[in-house]
Short mmCIF file of C-alpha atoms in Angstrom, two decimals:
data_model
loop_
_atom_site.label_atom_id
_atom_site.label_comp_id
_atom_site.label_asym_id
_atom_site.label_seq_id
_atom_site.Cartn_x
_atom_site.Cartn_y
_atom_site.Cartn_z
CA UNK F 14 0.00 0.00 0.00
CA UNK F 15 3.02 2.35 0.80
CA UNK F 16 4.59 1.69 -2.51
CA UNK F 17 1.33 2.81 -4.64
CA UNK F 18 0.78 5.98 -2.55
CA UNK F 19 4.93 6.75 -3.44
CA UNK F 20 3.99 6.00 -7.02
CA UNK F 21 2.00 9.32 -8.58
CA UNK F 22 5.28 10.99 -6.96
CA UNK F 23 8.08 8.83 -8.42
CA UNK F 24 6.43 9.08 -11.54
CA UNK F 25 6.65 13.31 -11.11
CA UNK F 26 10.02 12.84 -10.24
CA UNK F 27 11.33 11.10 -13.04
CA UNK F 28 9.49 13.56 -15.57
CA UNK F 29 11.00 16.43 -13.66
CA UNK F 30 14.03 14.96 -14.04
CA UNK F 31 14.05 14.22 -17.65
CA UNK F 32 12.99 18.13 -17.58
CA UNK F 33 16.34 18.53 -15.70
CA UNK F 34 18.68 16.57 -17.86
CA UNK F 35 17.15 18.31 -21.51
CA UNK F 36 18.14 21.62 -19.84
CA UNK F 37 21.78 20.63 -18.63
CA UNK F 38 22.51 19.30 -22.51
CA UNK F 39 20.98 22.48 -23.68
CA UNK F 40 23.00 25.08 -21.53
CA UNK F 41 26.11 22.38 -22.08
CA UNK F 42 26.17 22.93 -25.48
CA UNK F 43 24.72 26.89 -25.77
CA UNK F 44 25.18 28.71 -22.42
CA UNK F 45 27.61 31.39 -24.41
CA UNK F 46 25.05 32.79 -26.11
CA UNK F 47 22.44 34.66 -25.06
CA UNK F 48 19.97 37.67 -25.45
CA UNK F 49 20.83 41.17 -25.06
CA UNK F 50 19.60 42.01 -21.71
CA UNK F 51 16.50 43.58 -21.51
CA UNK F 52 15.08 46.17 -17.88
CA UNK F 53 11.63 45.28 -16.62
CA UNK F 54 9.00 48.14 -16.94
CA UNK F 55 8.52 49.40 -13.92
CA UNK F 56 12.30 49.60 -13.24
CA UNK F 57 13.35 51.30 -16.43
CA UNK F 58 10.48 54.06 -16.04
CA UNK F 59 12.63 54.56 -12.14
CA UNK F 60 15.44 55.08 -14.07
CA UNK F 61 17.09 51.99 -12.70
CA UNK F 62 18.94 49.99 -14.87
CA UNK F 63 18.57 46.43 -14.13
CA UNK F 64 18.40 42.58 -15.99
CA UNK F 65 17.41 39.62 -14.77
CA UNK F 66 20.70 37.01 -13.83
CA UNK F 67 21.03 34.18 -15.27
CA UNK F 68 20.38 32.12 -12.08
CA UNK F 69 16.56 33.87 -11.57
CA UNK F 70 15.40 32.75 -15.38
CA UNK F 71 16.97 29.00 -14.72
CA UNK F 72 14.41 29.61 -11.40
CA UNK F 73 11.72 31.19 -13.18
CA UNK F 74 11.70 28.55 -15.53
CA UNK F 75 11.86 25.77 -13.17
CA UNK F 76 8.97 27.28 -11.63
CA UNK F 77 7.05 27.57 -14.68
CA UNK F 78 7.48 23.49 -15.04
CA UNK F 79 6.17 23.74 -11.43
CA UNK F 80 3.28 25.76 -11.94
CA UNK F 81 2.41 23.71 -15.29
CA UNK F 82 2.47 20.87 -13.71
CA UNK F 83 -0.49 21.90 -10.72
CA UNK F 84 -2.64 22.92 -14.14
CA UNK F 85 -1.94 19.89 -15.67
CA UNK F 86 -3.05 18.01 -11.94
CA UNK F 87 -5.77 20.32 -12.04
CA UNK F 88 -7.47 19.55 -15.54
CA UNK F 89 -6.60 15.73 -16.37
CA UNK F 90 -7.08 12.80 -14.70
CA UNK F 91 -4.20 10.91 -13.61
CA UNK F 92 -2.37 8.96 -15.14
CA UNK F 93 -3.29 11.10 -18.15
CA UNK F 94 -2.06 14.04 -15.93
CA UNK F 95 1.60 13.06 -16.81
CA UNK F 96 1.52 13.31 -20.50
CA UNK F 97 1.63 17.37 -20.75
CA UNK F 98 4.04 17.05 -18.29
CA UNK F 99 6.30 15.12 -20.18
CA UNK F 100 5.87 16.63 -23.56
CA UNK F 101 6.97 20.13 -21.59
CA UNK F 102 9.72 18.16 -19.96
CA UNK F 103 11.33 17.16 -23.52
CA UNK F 104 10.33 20.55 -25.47
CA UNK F 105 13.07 22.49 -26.73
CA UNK F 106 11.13 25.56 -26.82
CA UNK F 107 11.53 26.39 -23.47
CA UNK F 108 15.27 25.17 -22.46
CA UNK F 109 16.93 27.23 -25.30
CA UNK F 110 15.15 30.57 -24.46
CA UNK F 111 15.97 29.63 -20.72
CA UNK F 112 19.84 29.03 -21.49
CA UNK F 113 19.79 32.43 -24.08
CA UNK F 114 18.26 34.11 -20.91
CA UNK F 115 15.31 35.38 -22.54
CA UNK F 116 13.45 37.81 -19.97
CA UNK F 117 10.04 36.36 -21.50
CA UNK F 118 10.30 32.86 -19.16
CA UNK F 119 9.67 35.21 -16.41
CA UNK F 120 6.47 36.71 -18.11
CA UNK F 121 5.91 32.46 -18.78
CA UNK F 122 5.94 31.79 -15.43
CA UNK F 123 4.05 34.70 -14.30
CA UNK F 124 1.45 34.05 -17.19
CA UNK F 125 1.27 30.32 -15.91
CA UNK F 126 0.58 31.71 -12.47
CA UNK F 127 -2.59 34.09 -13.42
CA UNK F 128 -4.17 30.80 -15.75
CA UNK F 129 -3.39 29.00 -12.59
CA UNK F 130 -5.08 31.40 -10.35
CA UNK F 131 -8.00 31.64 -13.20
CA UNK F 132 -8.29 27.67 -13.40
CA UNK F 133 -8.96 27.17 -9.11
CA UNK F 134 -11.46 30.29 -9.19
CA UNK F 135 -13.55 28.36 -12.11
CA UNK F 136 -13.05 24.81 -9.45
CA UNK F 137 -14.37 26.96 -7.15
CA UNK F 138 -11.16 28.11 -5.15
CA UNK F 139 -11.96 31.64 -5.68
CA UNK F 140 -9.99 33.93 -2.88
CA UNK F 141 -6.66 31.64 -3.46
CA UNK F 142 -7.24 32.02 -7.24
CA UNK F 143 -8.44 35.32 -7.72
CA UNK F 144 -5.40 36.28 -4.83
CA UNK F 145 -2.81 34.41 -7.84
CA UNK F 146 -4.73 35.65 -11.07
CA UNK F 147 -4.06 39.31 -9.53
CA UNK F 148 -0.34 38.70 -8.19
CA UNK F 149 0.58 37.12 -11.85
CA UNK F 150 -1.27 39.95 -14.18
CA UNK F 151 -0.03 42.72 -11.87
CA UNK F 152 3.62 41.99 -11.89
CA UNK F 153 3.37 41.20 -15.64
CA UNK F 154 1.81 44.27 -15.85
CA UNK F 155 4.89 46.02 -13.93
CA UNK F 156 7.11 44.43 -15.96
CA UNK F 157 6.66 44.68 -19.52
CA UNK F 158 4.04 46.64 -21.92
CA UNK F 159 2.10 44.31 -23.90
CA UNK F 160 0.08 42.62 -21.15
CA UNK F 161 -1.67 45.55 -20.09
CA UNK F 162 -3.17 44.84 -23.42
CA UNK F 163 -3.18 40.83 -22.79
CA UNK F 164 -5.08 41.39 -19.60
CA UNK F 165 -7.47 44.15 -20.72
CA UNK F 166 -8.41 42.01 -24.04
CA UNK F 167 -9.16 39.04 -21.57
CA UNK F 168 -11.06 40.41 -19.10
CA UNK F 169 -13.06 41.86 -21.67
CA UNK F 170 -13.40 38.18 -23.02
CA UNK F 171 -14.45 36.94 -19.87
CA UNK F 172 -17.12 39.61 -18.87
CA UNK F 173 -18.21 39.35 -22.58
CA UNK F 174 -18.31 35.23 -22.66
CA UNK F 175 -19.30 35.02 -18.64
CA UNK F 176 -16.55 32.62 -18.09
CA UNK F 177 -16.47 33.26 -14.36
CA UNK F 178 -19.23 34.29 -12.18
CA UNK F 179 -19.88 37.53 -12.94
CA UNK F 180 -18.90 39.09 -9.50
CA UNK F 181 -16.04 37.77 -9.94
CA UNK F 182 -15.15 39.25 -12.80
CA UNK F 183 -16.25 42.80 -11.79
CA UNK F 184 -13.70 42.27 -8.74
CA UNK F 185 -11.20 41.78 -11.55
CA UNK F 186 -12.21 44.40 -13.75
CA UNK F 187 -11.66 46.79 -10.66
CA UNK F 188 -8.86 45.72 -9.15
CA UNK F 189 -6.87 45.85 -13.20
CA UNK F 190 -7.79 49.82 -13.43
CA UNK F 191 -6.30 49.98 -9.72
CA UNK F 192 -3.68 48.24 -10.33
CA UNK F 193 -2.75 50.75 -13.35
CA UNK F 194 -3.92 53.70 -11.89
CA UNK F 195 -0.23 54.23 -10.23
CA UNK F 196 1.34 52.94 -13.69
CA UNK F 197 -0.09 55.08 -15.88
CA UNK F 198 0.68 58.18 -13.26
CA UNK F 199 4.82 57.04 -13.38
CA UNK F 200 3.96 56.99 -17.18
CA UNK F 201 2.74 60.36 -16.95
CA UNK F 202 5.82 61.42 -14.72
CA UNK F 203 8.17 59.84 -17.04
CA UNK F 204 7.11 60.06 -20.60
CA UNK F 205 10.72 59.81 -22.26
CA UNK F 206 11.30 56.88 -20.77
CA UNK F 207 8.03 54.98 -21.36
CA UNK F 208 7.97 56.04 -24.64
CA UNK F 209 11.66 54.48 -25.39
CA UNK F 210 10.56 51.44 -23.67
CA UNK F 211 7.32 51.23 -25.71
CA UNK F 212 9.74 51.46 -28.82
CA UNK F 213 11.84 48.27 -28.16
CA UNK F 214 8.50 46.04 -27.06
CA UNK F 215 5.84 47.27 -29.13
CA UNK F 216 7.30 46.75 -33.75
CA UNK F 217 4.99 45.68 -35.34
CA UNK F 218 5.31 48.57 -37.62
CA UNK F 219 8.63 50.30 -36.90
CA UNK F 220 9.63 47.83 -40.24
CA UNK F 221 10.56 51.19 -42.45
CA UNK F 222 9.99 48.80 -45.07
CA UNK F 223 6.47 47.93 -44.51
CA UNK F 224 4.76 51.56 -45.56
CA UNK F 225 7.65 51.80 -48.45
CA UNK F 226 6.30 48.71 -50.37
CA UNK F 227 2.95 50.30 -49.96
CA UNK F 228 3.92 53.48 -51.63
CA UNK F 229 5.98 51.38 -54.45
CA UNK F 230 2.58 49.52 -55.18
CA UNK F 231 1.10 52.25 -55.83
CA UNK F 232 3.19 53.80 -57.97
CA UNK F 233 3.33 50.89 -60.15
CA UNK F 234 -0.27 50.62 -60.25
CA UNK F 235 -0.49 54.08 -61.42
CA UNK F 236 2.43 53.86 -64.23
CA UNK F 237 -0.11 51.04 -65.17
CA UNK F 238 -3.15 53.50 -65.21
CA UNK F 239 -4.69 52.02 -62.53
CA UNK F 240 -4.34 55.75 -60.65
CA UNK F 241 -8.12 54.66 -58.63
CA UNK F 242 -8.07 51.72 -57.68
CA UNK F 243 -4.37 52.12 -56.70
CA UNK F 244 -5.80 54.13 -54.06
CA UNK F 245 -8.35 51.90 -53.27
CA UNK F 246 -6.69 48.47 -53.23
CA UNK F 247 -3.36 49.53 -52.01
CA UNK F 248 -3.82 52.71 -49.22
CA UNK F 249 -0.96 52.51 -46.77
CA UNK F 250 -4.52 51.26 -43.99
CA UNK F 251 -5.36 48.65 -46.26
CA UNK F 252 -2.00 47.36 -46.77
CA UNK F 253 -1.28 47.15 -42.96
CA UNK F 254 -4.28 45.74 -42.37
CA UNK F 255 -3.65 42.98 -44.48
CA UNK F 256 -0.12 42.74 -42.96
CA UNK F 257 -1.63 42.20 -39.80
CA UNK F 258 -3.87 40.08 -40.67
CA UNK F 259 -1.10 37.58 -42.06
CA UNK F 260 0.94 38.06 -39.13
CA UNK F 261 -1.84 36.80 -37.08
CA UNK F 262 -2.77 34.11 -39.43
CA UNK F 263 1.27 32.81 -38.80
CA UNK F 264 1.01 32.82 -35.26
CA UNK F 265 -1.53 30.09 -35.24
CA UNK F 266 0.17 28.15 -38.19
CA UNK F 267 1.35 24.45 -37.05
CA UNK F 268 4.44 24.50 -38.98
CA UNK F 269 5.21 27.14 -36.51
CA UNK F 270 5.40 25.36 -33.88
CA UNK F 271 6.06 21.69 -35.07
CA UNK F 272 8.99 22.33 -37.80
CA UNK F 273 11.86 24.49 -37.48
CA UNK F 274 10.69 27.32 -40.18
CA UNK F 275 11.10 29.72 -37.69
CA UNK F 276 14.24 29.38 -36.05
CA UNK F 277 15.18 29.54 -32.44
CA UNK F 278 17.28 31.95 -31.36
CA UNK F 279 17.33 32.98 -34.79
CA UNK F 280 19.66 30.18 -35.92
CA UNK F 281 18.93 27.04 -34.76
CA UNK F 282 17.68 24.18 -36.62
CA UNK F 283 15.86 22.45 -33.53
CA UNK F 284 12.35 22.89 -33.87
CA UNK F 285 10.29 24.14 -30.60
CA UNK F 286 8.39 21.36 -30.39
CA UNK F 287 8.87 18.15 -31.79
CA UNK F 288 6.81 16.82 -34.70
CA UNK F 289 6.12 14.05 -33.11
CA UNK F 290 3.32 15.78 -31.42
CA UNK F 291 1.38 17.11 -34.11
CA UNK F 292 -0.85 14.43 -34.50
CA UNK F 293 -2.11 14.43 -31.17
CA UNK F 294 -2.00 18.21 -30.96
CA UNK F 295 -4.47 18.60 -34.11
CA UNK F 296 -6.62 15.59 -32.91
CA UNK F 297 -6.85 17.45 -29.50
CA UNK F 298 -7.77 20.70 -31.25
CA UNK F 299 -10.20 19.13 -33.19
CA UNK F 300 -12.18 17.53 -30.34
CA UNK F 301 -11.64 20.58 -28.48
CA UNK F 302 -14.00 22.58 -31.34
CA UNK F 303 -16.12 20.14 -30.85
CA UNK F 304 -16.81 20.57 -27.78
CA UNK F 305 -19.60 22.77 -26.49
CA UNK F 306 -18.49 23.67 -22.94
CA UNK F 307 -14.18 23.54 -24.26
CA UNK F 308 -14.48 25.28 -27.92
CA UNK F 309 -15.43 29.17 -25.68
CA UNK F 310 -11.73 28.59 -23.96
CA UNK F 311 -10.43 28.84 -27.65
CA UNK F 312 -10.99 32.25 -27.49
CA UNK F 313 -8.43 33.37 -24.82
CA UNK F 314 -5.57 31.94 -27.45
CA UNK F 315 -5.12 35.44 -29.62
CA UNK F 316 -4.57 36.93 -26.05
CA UNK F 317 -1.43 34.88 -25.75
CA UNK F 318 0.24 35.61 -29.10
CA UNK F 319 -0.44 39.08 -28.68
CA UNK F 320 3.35 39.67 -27.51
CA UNK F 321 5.04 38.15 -30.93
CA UNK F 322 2.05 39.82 -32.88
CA UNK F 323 3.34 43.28 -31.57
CA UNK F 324 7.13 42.69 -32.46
CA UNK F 325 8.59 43.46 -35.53
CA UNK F 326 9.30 39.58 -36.68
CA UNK F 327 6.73 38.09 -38.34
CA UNK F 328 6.95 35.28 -35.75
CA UNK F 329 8.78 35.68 -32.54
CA UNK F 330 9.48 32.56 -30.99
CA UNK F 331 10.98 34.49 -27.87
CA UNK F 332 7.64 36.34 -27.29
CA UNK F 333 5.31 33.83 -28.53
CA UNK F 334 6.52 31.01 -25.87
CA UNK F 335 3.88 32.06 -23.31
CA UNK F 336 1.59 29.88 -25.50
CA UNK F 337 3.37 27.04 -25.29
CA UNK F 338 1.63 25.75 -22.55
CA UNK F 339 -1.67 25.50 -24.55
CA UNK F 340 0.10 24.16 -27.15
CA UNK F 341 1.28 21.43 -24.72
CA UNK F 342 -1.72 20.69 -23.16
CA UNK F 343 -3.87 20.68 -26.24
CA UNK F 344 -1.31 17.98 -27.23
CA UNK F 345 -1.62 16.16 -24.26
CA UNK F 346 -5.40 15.99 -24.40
CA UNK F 347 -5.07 14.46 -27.94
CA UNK F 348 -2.60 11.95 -26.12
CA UNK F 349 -4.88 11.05 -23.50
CA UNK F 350 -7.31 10.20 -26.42
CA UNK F 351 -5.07 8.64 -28.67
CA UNK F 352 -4.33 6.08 -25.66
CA UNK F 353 -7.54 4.32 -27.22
CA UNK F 354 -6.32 4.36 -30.39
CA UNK F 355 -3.35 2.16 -30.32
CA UNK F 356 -1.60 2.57 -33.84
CA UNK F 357 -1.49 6.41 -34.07
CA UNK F 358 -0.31 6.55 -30.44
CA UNK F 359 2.73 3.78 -31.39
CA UNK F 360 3.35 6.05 -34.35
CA UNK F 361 3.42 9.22 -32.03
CA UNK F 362 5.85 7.51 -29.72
CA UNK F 363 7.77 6.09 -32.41
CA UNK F 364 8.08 9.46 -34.49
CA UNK F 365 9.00 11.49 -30.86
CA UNK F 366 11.72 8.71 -30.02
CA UNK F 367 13.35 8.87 -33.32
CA UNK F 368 13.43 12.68 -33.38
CA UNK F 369 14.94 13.25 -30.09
CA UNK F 370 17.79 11.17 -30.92
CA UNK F 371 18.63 12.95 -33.80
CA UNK F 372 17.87 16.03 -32.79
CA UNK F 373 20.46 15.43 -29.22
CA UNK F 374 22.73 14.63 -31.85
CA UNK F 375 22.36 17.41 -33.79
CA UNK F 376 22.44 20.22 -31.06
CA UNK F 377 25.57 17.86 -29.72
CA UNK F 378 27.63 17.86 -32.78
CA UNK F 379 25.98 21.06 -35.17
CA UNK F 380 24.43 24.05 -33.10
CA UNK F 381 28.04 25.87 -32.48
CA UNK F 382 29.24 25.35 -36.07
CA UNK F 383 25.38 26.65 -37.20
CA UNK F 384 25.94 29.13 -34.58
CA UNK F 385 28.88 30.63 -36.07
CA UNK F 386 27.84 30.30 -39.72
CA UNK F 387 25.27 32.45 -38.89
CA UNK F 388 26.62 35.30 -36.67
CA UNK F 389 30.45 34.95 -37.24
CA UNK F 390 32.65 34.61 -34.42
CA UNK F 391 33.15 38.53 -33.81
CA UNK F 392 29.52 38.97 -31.83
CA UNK F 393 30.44 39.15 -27.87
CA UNK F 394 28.31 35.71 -28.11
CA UNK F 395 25.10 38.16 -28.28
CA UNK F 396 22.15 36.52 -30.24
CA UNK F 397 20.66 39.76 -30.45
CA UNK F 398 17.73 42.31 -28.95
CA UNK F 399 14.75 40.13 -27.05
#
């Protein structure tokens, strides 16, 4: 009897570990390169210049395993429980912005905290959740720009939707503008700073190229005689809009997230999550839709890409990790399904197996050489802005 009540734990253990032993070969091979630091909001508008050690992101991203793992506890059965768990422990996603000491696995594990906090006030745990849902948005708030937009967005989703109970959400709707009622008067205070701040977080169109091809458009429809429409079809509002539309549209593409098209840390050719998992991840998705009381949760997902969508890359894998989670766990639920299905779940495991091998070769024997044919050797080891 003492041995099965030891067992859910050993079983946590071992995954954690795994999660341990994927980060050690990562920072092995990579730890010399990393991120241009980058100051936390509330610090830089103090005028105190400041960046996150290396130590606190290897924490902070420990954490986030932590905090994944209670929502994973929290919303499948056991032994289901352990598959997200396990697809987070082996994703490469997480351990290479962790070992470039990205700033944005603190904003993960603060963003796993609020979800957290938003997952026990929906079980009914409301003063322990709604205490973590406003410790997590608040200091994410405090820390960077674009989740006072995340936040405001979903709150608006979940007054709109009536996700929680609706007193609930009014407490949360009240307590945001308090929260930013001090922010926005250190804002006031110190524009200059803010405003320099904004500049490096928010890009989406600081591109000078963007508004350029516009204009060029436009002139060549015009040489053509097309002066009208020209103006029509190809106004610089148009043209953005359809630019953000497609920047959107890759954020939510599966080859984003399953292939290595968009490389990590700009020139790696791991992918951020293996392949392997795409068949479970779509299968998930798909009975997610599906399903009446699931498919409304769908619509918190453009809150979380809403960091990469503001940056000037098409897709930033940096920004965008704070949805790898849902990623994960939408995966994980088309595991726990697949478990019925015996031949696609052999092919999943067989497909995962063979790619982690290869690709623990690869970063082994080809990520410095990679590394260097794509930034030289003359770079301080810096991969760049965040």
């Amino acid at each position: 009897m003492f041995n099965l009540l030891k067992k859910p734990y050993i079983i946590f253990l071992s995954i954690f570990s795994v999660y341990i032993l994927f980060l050690a070969l990562v920072t092995r091979v990579i730890f010399i390169y990393h991120l241009s630091a980058q100051n936390l909001l509330l610090l830089g508008l103090l005028g105190i210049d400041f960046s996150l050690p290396f130590w606190g992101i290897y924490l902070f991203a420990i954490g986030s395993f932590l905090v994944f793992s209670l929502i994973s506890f929290k919303l499948f059965p056991r032994p289901y429980s352990y598959y997200p768990l396990l697809i987070y422990a082996i994703t490469p996603w997480f351990h290479y912005l962790t070992v470039a000491r990205s700033v944005y696995i603190y904003l993960l594990f603060l963003t796993l905290i609020s979800f957290f906090g938003l997952i026990l006030i929906k079980q009914k745990k409301e003063k322990l959740g709604l205490a973590l849902f406003l410790a997590g948005s608040s200091l994410s708030i405090y820390s960077f720009i674009t989740p006072l937009f995340m936040y405001a967005i979903l709150l608006c989703i979940l007054k709109i939707t009536k996700l929680l109970r609706p007193q609930i959400t009014k407490v949360m709707v009240i307590t945001f503008i308090v929260t930013i009622i001090p922010l926005g008067a250190l804002i006031r205070f110190r524009p200059q700073a803010f405003e320099n701040m904004y500049q490096n977080e928010v890009t989406i169109f600081s591109n000078p190229g963007l508004l350029s091809d516009s204009n060029r458009l436009q002139g060549d429809s015009k040489a053509m005689g097309f002066s009208y429409l020209a103006k029509l079809s190809e106004n610089k509002y148009f043209y953005v809009g359809k630019y953000s539309l497609m920047k959107l549209l890759y954020q939510f593409t599966p080859s984003t997230y399953f292939t290595p098209e968009e490389k990590l840390l700009n020139f790696s050719f791991t992918p951020p999550l293996f392949l392997g998992f795409l068949i479970p991840f779509i299968y998930g998705f798909y009975k997610i839709i599906y399903e009446k009381n699931l498919r409304k949760y769908l619509l918190i997902l453009p809150v979380l890409v809403l960091p990469s969508f503001l940056s000037q890359k098409i897709v930033n894998l940096n920004h965008l990790v704070i949805i790898g989670p849902a990623i994960i766990l939408f995966s994980g639920y088309g595991l726990t399904l697949l478990s019925k299905r015996k031949i696609l779940l052999l092919m999943t495991i067989v497909i995962v197996l063979t790619q982690i091998l290869f690709t623990t070769l690869d970063i082994v024997q080809r990520e410095d050489i990679r590394y260097h044919k794509n930034f030289g050797v003359n770079i301080l080891n810096d991969l760049g802005r965040q």
